Tab-separated table of C-alpha atoms and ligand atoms in Angstrom:
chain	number	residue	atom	x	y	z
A	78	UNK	CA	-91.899	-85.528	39.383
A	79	UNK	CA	-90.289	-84.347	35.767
A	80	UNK	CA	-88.546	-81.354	35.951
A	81	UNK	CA	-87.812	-79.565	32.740
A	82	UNK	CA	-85.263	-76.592	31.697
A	83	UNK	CA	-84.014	-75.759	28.296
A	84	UNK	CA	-80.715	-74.615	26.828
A	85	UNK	CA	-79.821	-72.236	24.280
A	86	UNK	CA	-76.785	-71.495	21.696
A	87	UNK	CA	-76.591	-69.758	18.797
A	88	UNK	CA	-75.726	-71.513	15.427
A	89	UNK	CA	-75.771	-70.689	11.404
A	90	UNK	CA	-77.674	-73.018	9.423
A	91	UNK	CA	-77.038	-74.287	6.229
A	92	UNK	CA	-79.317	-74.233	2.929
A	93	UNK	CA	-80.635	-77.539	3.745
A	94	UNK	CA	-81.505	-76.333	7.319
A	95	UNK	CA	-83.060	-73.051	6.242
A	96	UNK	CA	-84.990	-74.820	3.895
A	97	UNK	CA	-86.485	-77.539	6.384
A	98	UNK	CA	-87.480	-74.731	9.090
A	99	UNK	CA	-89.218	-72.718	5.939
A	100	UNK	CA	-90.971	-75.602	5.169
A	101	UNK	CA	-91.856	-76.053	8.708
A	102	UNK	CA	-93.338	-72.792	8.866
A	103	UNK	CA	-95.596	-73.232	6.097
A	104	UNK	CA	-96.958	-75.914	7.927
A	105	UNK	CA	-98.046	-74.312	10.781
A	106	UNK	CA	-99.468	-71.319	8.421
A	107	UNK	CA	-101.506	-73.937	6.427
A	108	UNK	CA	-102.303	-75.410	9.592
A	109	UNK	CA	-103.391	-72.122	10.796
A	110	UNK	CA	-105.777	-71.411	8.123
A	111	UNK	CA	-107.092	-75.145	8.002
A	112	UNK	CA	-108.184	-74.460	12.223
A	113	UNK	CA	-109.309	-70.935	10.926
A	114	UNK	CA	-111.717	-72.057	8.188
A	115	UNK	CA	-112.558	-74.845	10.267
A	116	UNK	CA	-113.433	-73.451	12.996
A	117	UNK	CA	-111.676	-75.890	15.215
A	118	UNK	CA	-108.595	-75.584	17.473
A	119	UNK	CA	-107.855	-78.756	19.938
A	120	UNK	CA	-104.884	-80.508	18.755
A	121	UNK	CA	-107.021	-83.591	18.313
A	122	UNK	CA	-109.760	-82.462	15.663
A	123	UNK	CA	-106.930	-79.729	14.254
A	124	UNK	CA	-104.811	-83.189	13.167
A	125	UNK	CA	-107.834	-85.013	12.152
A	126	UNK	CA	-108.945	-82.048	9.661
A	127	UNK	CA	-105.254	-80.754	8.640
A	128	UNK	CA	-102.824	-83.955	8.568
A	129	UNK	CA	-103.856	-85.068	4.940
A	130	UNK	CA	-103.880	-81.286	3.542
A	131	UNK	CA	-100.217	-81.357	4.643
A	132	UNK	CA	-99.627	-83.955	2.098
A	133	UNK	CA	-98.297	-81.996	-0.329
A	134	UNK	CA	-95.276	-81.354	1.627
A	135	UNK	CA	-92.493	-83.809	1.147
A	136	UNK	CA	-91.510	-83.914	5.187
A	137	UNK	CA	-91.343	-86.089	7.228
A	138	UNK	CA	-94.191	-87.407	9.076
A	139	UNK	CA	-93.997	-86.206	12.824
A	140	UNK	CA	-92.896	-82.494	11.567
A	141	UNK	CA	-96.434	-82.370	10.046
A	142	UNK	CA	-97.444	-83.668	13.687
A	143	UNK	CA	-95.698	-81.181	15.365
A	144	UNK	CA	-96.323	-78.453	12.764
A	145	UNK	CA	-99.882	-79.077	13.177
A	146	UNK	CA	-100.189	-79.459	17.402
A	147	UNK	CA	-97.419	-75.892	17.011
A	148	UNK	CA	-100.598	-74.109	15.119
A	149	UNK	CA	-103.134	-75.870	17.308
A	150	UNK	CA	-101.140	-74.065	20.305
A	151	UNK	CA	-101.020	-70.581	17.914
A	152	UNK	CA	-104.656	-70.745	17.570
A	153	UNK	CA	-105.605	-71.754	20.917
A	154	UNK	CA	-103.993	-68.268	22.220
A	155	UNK	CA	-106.188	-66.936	19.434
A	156	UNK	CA	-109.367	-67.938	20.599
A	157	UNK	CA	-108.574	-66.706	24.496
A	158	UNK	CA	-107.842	-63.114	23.358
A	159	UNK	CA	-111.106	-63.256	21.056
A	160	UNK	CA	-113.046	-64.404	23.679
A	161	UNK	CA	-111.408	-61.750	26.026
A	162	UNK	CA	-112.564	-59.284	23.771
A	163	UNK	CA	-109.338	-58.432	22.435
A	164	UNK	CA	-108.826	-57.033	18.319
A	165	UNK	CA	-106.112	-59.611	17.616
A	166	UNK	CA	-105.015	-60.095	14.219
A	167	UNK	CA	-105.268	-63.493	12.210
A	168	UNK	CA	-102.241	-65.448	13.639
A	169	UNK	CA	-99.389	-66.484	11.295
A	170	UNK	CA	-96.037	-67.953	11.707
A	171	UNK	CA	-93.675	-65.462	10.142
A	172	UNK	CA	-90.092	-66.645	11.253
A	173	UNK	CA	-88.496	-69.564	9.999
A	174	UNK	CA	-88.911	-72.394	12.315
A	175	UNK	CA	-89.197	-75.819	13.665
A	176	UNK	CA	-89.925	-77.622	17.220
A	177	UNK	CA	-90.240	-81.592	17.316
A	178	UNK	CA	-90.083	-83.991	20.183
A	179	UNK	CA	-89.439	-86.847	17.507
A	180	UNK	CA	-86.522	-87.936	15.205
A	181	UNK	CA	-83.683	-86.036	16.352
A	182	UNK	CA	-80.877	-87.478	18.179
A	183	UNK	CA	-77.620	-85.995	19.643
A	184	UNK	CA	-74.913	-88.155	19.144
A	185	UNK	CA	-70.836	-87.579	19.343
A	186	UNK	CA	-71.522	-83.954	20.088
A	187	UNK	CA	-74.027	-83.102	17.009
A	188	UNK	CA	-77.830	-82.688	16.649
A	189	UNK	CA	-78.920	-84.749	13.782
A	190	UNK	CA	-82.063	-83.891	12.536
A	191	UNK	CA	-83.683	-85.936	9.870
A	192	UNK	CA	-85.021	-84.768	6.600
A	193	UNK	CA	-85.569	-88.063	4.738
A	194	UNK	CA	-85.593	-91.435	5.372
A	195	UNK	CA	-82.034	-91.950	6.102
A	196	UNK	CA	-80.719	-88.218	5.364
A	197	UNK	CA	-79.901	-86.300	8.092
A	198	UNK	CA	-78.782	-82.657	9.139
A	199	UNK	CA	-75.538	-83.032	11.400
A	200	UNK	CA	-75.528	-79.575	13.693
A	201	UNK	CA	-72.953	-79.543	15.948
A	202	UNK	CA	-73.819	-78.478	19.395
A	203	UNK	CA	-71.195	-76.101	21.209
A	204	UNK	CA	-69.511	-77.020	24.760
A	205	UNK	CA	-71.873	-75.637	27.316
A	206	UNK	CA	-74.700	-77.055	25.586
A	207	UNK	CA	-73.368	-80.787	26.081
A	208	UNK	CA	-71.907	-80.216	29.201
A	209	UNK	CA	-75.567	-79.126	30.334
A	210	UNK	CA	-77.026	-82.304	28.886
A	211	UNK	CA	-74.596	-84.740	29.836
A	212	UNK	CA	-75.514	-84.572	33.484
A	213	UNK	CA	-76.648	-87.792	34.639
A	214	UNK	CA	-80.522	-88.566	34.597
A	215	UNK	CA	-80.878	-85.975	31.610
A	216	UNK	CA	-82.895	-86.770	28.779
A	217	UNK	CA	-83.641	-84.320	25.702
A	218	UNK	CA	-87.135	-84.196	25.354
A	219	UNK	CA	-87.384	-81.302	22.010
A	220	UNK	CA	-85.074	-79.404	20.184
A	221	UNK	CA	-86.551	-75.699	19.213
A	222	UNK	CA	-84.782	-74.228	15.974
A	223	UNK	CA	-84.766	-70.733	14.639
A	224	UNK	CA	-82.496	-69.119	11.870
A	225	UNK	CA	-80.265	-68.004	14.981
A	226	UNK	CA	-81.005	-70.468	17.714
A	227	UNK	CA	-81.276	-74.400	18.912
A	228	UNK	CA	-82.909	-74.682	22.259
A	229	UNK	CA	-83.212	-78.066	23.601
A	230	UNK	CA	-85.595	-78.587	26.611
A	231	UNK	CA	-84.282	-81.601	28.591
A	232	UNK	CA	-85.577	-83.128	31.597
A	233	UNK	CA	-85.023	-85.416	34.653
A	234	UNK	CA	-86.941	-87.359	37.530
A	235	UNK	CA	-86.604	-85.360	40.965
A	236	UNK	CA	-87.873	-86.515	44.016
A	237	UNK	CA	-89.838	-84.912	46.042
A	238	UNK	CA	-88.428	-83.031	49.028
A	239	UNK	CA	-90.492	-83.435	52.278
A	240	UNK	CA	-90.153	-79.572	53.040
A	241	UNK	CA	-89.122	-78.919	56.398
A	242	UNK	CA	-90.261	-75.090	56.096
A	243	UNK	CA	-92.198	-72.783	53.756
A	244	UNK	CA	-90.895	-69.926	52.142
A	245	UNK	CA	-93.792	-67.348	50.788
A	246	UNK	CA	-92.909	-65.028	48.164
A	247	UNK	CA	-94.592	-61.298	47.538
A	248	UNK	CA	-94.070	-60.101	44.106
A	249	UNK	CA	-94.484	-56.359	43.689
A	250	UNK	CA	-93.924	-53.892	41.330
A	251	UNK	CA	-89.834	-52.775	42.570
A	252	UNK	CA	-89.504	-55.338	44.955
A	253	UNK	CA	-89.634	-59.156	45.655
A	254	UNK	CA	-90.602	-59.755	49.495
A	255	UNK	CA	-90.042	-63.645	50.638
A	256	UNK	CA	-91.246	-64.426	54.401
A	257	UNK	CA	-89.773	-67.823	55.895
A	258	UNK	CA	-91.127	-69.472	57.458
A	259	UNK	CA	-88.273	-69.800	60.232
A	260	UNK	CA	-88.666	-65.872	60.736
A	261	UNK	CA	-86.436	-64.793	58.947
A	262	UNK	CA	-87.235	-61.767	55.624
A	263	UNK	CA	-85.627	-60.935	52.481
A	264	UNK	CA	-86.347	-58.427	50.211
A	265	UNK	CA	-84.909	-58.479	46.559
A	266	UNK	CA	-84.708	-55.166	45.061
A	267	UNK	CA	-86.514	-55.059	41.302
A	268	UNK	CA	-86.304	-50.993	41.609
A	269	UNK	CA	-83.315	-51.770	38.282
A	270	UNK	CA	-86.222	-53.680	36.299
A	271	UNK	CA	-88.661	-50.893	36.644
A	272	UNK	CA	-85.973	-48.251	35.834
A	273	UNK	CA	-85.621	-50.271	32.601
A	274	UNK	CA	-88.952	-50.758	31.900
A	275	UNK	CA	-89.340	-46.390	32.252
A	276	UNK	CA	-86.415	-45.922	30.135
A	277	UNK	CA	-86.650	-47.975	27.128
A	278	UNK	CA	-90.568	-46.330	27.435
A	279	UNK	CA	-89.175	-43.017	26.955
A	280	UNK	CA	-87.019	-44.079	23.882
A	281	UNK	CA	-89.953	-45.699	22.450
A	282	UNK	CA	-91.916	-42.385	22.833
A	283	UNK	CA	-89.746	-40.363	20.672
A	284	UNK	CA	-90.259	-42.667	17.862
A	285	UNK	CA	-92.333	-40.727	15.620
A	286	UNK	CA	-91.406	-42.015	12.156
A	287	UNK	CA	-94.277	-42.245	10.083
A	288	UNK	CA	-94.462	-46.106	8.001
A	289	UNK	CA	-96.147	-47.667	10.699
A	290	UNK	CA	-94.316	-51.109	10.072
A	291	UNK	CA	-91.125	-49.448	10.763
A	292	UNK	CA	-92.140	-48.201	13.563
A	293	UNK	CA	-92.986	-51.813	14.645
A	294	UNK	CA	-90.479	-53.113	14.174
A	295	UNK	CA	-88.141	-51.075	15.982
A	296	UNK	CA	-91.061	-51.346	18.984
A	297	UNK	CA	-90.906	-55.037	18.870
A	298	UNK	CA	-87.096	-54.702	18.820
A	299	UNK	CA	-86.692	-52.431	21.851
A	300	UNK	CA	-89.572	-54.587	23.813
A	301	UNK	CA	-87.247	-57.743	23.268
A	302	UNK	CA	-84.226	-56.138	24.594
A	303	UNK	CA	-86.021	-54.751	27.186
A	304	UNK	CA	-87.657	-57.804	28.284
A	305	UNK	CA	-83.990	-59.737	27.630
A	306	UNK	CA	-82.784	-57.306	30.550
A	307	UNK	CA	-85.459	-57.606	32.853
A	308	UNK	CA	-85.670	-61.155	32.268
A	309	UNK	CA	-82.396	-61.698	33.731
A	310	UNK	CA	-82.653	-59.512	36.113
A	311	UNK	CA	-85.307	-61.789	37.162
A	312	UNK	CA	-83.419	-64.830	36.694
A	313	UNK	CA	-80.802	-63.437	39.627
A	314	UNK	CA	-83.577	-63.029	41.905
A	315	UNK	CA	-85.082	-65.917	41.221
A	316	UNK	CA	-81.978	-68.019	41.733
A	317	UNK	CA	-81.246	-66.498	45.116
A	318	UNK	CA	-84.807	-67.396	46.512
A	319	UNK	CA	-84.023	-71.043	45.284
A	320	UNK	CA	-80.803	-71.333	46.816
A	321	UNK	CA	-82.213	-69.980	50.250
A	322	UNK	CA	-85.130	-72.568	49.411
A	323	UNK	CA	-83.204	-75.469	48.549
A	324	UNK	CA	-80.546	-74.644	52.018
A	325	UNK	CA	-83.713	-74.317	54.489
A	326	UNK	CA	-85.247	-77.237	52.698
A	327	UNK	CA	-89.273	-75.081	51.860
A	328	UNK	CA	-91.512	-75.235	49.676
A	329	UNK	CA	-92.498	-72.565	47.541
A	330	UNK	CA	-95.922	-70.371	48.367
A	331	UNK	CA	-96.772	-68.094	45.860
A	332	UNK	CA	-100.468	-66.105	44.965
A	333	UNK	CA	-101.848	-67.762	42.004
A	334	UNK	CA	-101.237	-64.727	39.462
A	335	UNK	CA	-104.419	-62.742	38.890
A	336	UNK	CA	-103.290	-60.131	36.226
A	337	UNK	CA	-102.902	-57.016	36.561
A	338	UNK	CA	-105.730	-56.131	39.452
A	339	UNK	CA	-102.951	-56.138	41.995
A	340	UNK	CA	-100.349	-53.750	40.004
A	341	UNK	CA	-103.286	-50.977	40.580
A	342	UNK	CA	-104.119	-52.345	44.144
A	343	UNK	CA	-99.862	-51.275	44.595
A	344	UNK	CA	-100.530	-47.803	43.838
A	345	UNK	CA	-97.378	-47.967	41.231
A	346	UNK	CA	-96.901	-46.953	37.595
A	347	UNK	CA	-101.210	-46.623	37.061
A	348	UNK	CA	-102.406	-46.235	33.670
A	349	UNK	CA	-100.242	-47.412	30.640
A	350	UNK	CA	-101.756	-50.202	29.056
A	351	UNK	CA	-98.118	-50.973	27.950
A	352	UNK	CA	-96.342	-50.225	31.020
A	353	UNK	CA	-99.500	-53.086	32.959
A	354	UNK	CA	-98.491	-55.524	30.670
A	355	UNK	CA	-95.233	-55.556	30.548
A	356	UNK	CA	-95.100	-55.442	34.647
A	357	UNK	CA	-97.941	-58.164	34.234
A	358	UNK	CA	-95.658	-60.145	31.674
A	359	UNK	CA	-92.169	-60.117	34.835
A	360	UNK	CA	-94.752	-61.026	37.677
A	361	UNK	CA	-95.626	-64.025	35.212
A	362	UNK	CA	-91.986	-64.864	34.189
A	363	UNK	CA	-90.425	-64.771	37.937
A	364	UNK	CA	-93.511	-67.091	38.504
A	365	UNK	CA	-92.421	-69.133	36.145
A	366	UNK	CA	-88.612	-69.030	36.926
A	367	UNK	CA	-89.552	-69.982	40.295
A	368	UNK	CA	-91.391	-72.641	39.562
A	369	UNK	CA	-89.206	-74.300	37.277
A	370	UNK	CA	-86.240	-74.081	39.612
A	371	UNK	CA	-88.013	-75.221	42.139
A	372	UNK	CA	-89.304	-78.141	40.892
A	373	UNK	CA	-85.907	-78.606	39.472
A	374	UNK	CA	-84.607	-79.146	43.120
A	375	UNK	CA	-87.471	-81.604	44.181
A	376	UNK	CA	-88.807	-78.373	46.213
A	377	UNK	CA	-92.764	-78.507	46.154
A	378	UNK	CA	-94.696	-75.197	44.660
A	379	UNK	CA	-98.107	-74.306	46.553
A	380	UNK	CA	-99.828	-71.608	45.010
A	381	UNK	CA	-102.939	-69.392	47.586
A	382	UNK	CA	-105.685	-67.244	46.309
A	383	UNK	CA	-104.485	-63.392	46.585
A	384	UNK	CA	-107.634	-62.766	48.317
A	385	UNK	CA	-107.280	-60.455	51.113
A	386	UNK	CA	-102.915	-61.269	51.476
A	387	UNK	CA	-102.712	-56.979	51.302
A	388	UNK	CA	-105.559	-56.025	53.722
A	389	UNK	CA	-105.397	-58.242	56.210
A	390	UNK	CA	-103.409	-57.785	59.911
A	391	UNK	CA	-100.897	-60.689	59.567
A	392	UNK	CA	-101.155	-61.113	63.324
A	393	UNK	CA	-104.685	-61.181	64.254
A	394	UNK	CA	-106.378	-61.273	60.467
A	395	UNK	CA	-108.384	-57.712	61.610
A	396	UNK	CA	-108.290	-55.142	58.327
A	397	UNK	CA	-105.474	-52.734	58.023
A	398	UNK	CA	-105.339	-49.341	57.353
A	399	UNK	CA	-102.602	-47.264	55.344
A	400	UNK	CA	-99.918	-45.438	56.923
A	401	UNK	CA	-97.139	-43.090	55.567
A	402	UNK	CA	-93.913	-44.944	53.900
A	403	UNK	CA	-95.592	-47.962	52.429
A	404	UNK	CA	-96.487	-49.222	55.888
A	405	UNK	CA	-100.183	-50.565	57.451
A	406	UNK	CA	-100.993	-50.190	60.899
A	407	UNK	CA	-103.682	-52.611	62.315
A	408	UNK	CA	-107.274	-51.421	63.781
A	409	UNK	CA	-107.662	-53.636	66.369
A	410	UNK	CA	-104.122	-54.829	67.822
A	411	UNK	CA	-101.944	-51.915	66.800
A	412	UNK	CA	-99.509	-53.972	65.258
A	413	UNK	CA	-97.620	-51.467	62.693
A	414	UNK	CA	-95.915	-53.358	59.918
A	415	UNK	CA	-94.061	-52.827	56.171
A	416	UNK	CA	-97.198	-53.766	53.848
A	417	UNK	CA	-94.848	-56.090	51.668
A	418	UNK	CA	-93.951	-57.885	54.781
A	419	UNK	CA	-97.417	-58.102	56.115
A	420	UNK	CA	-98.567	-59.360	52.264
A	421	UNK	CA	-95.632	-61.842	52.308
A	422	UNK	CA	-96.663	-63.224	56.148
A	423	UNK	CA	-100.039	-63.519	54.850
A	424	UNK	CA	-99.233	-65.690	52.085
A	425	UNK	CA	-96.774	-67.853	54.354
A	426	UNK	CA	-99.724	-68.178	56.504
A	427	UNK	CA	-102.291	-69.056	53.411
A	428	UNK	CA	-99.975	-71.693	51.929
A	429	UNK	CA	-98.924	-73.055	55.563
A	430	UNK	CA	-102.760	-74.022	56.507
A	431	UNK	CA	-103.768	-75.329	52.427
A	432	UNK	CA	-101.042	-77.554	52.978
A	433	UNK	CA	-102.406	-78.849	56.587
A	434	UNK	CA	-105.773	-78.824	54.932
A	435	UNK	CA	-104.825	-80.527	51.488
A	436	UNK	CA	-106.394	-77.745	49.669
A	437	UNK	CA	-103.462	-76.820	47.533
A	438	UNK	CA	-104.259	-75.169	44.483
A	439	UNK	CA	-103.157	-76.456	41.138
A	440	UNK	CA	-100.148	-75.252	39.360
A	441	UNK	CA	-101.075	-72.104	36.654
A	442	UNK	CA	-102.113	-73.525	32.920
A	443	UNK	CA	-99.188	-71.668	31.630
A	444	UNK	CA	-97.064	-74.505	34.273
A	445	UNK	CA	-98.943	-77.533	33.434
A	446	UNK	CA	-98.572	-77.723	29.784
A	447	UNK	CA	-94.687	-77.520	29.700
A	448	UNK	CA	-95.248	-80.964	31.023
A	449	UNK	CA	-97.320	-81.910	27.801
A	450	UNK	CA	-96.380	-83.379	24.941
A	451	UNK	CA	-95.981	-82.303	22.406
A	452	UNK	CA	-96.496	-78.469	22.658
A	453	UNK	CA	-94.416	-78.562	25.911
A	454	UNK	CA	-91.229	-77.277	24.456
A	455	UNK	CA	-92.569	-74.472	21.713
A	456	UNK	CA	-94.093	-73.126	24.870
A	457	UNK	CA	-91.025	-72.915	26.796
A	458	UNK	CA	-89.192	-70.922	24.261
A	459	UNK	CA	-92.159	-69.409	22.201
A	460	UNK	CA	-92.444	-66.436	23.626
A	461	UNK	CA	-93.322	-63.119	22.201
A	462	UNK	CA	-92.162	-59.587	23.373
A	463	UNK	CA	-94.897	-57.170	24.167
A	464	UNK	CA	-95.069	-54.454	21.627
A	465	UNK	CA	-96.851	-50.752	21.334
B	295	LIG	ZN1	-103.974	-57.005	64.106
């Protein structure tokens, strides 16, 4: 299977860079407003109704491409939170930017990037970023740039492992509970993430300044260093359950993420809209972590419906019934048990028998299209901090 990560460094482009990634931007806005007025929002019919309009702009041809299938991802996001009911505004494309899986080549420790037939941008790329890309089997699929960033997404051919065990992971709300399936438990604290999550909430709520785009802004600010923190917070979890993984040889079991029904089912941190989706927004990005670093090791990723994982008597499948101190004790064998363990056992359980029965569920949307082309790498990286 392809596995794909990214890298990022920081660099400070030039006129001629700022330029081209200003230029991309207004592609994806016209772009925008062409799938807007159009009423149309696959990639396919977006590039049959938008590619000529883009004529005007002296670029090179597979920017427009990837201009156009970058707002055909922008507006496809649109059309789920309309349909969902959501008051979204019109999407635009406000930073400078520019993503493409074509024309650029890295060569004697630079990005090139063309901007005309036989004119090119020469960015050089720092150490860790070619050390990380020199490995052997690597190939650079996109390059990502901002007015701060390159991120290159590069991939490789794994194998597949044949697992020798399973290892099923519980995702709560301060905790990360992984049953293996050779006995043995682990729990990863998240309490850090959650104390995080509370604090920077409390900033944000003395914020009373009255221009509401100020007050935005700093939101949107705070919410990206917020989610920086948690984020790799979750990256250190997620890279010890990979290393256990990848040393006991298992597969991954996960619940197929279901929103934010189970945050309430917890008991934890009820009612904030903000607080539910930013909790809902780390259950999705350890999910994603995970999956990526598994697949990265040739470990297999079987995802389980959620259905009945925090009810049900791990031992004899009877229905549970709350004690004191977060624990379950069953109704018909006794069998007293931590409810994150028993949820965790469930799910090793769940993804043990979908494997036996070759019912394993498909990998999440949000997983399948980093392996498309050529949205796959704006996805990876285009990712917007909760605000309010
Ligand atoms: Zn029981």
């Amino acid at each position: 299977m392809i596995a794909v990560k990214t890298v990022q460094q920081s660099y400070s482009p030039n006129s001629q860079t700022v330029g081209l990634l200003e230029q991309f931007r207004q592609m994806i806005n016209d772009s925008i407003r062409i799938g807007l007025a159009e009423n149309v929002s696959s990639l396919k019919s977006l590039s049959l109704k938008a590619y000529r309009q883009l004529e005007q702009y002296d670029a090179m041809s597979y920017y427009k491409l990837c201009a156009i299938s970058k707002a055909a991802g922008i507006l496809k996001n649109y059309r789920k939170a309309e349909r969902r009911g959501k008051l979204v505004k019109q999407p635009y494309a406000q930073r400078p930017q520019l993503t493409t899986c074509y024309g650029f080549k890295i060569s004697n420790g630079n990005l090139l990037l063309p901007i005309k037939p036989r004119s090119k941008i020469r960015i050089p790329l720092n150490h860790h970023t070619l050390q990380v890309l020199s490995g052997t089997g690597m190939a650079a699929r996109s390059v990502t740039l901002t007015a701060s960033t390159i991120t290159v997404a590069y991939s490789k051919d794994v194998p597949t492992l044949e697992p020798s065990g399973f290892m099923a992971i519980d995702r709560n709300l301060d905790n990360v509970t992984v049953a293996n399936s050779n006995g043995s438990i682990t729990r990863h604290n998240l309490a850090e993430a959650t104390e995080i999550k509370a604090m920077y909430r409390e900033v944000k709520s003395h914020l009373n300044r009255n221009d509401s785009r100020i007050r935005q802004r700093v939101h949107a600010k705070y919410g990206m260093r917020e989610c920086n923190r948690v984020r790799q917070l979750l990256h250190r979890t997620s890279k010890q359950i990979i290393t256990e993984a990848k040393s006991s040889k298992s597969a991954i079991v996960m619940e197929r993420l279901t929103g934010i029904r189970k945050l309430y089912r917890k008991g934890n941190g009820q009612g904030r809209d903000y607080r539910a989706r930013m909790n809902g927004w780390s259950f999705a990005e350890l999910q994603r972590q995970l999956e990526y670093k598994a697949r990265w090791e040739g470990l297999p990723v079987i995802y389980v419906k959620p259905y009945g994982t925090s009810v049900k008597c791990s031992i004899c499948g009877s229905r549970m019934k709350p004690e004191e101190n977060r624990t379950l004790k069953c109704r018909s064998c006794g069998f007293t048990v931590d409810r994150d363990v028993n949820a965790a056992r469930n799910i090793l359980a769940a993804g043990m028998r979908a494997l036996r029965f070759g019912a394993v569920a498909p990998a999440t949307e949000a997983m399948v299209a980093v392996q498309r082309r050529p949205v796959d790498a704006g996805e990876l990286t285009d990712w917007h901090p909760p605000t309010g």
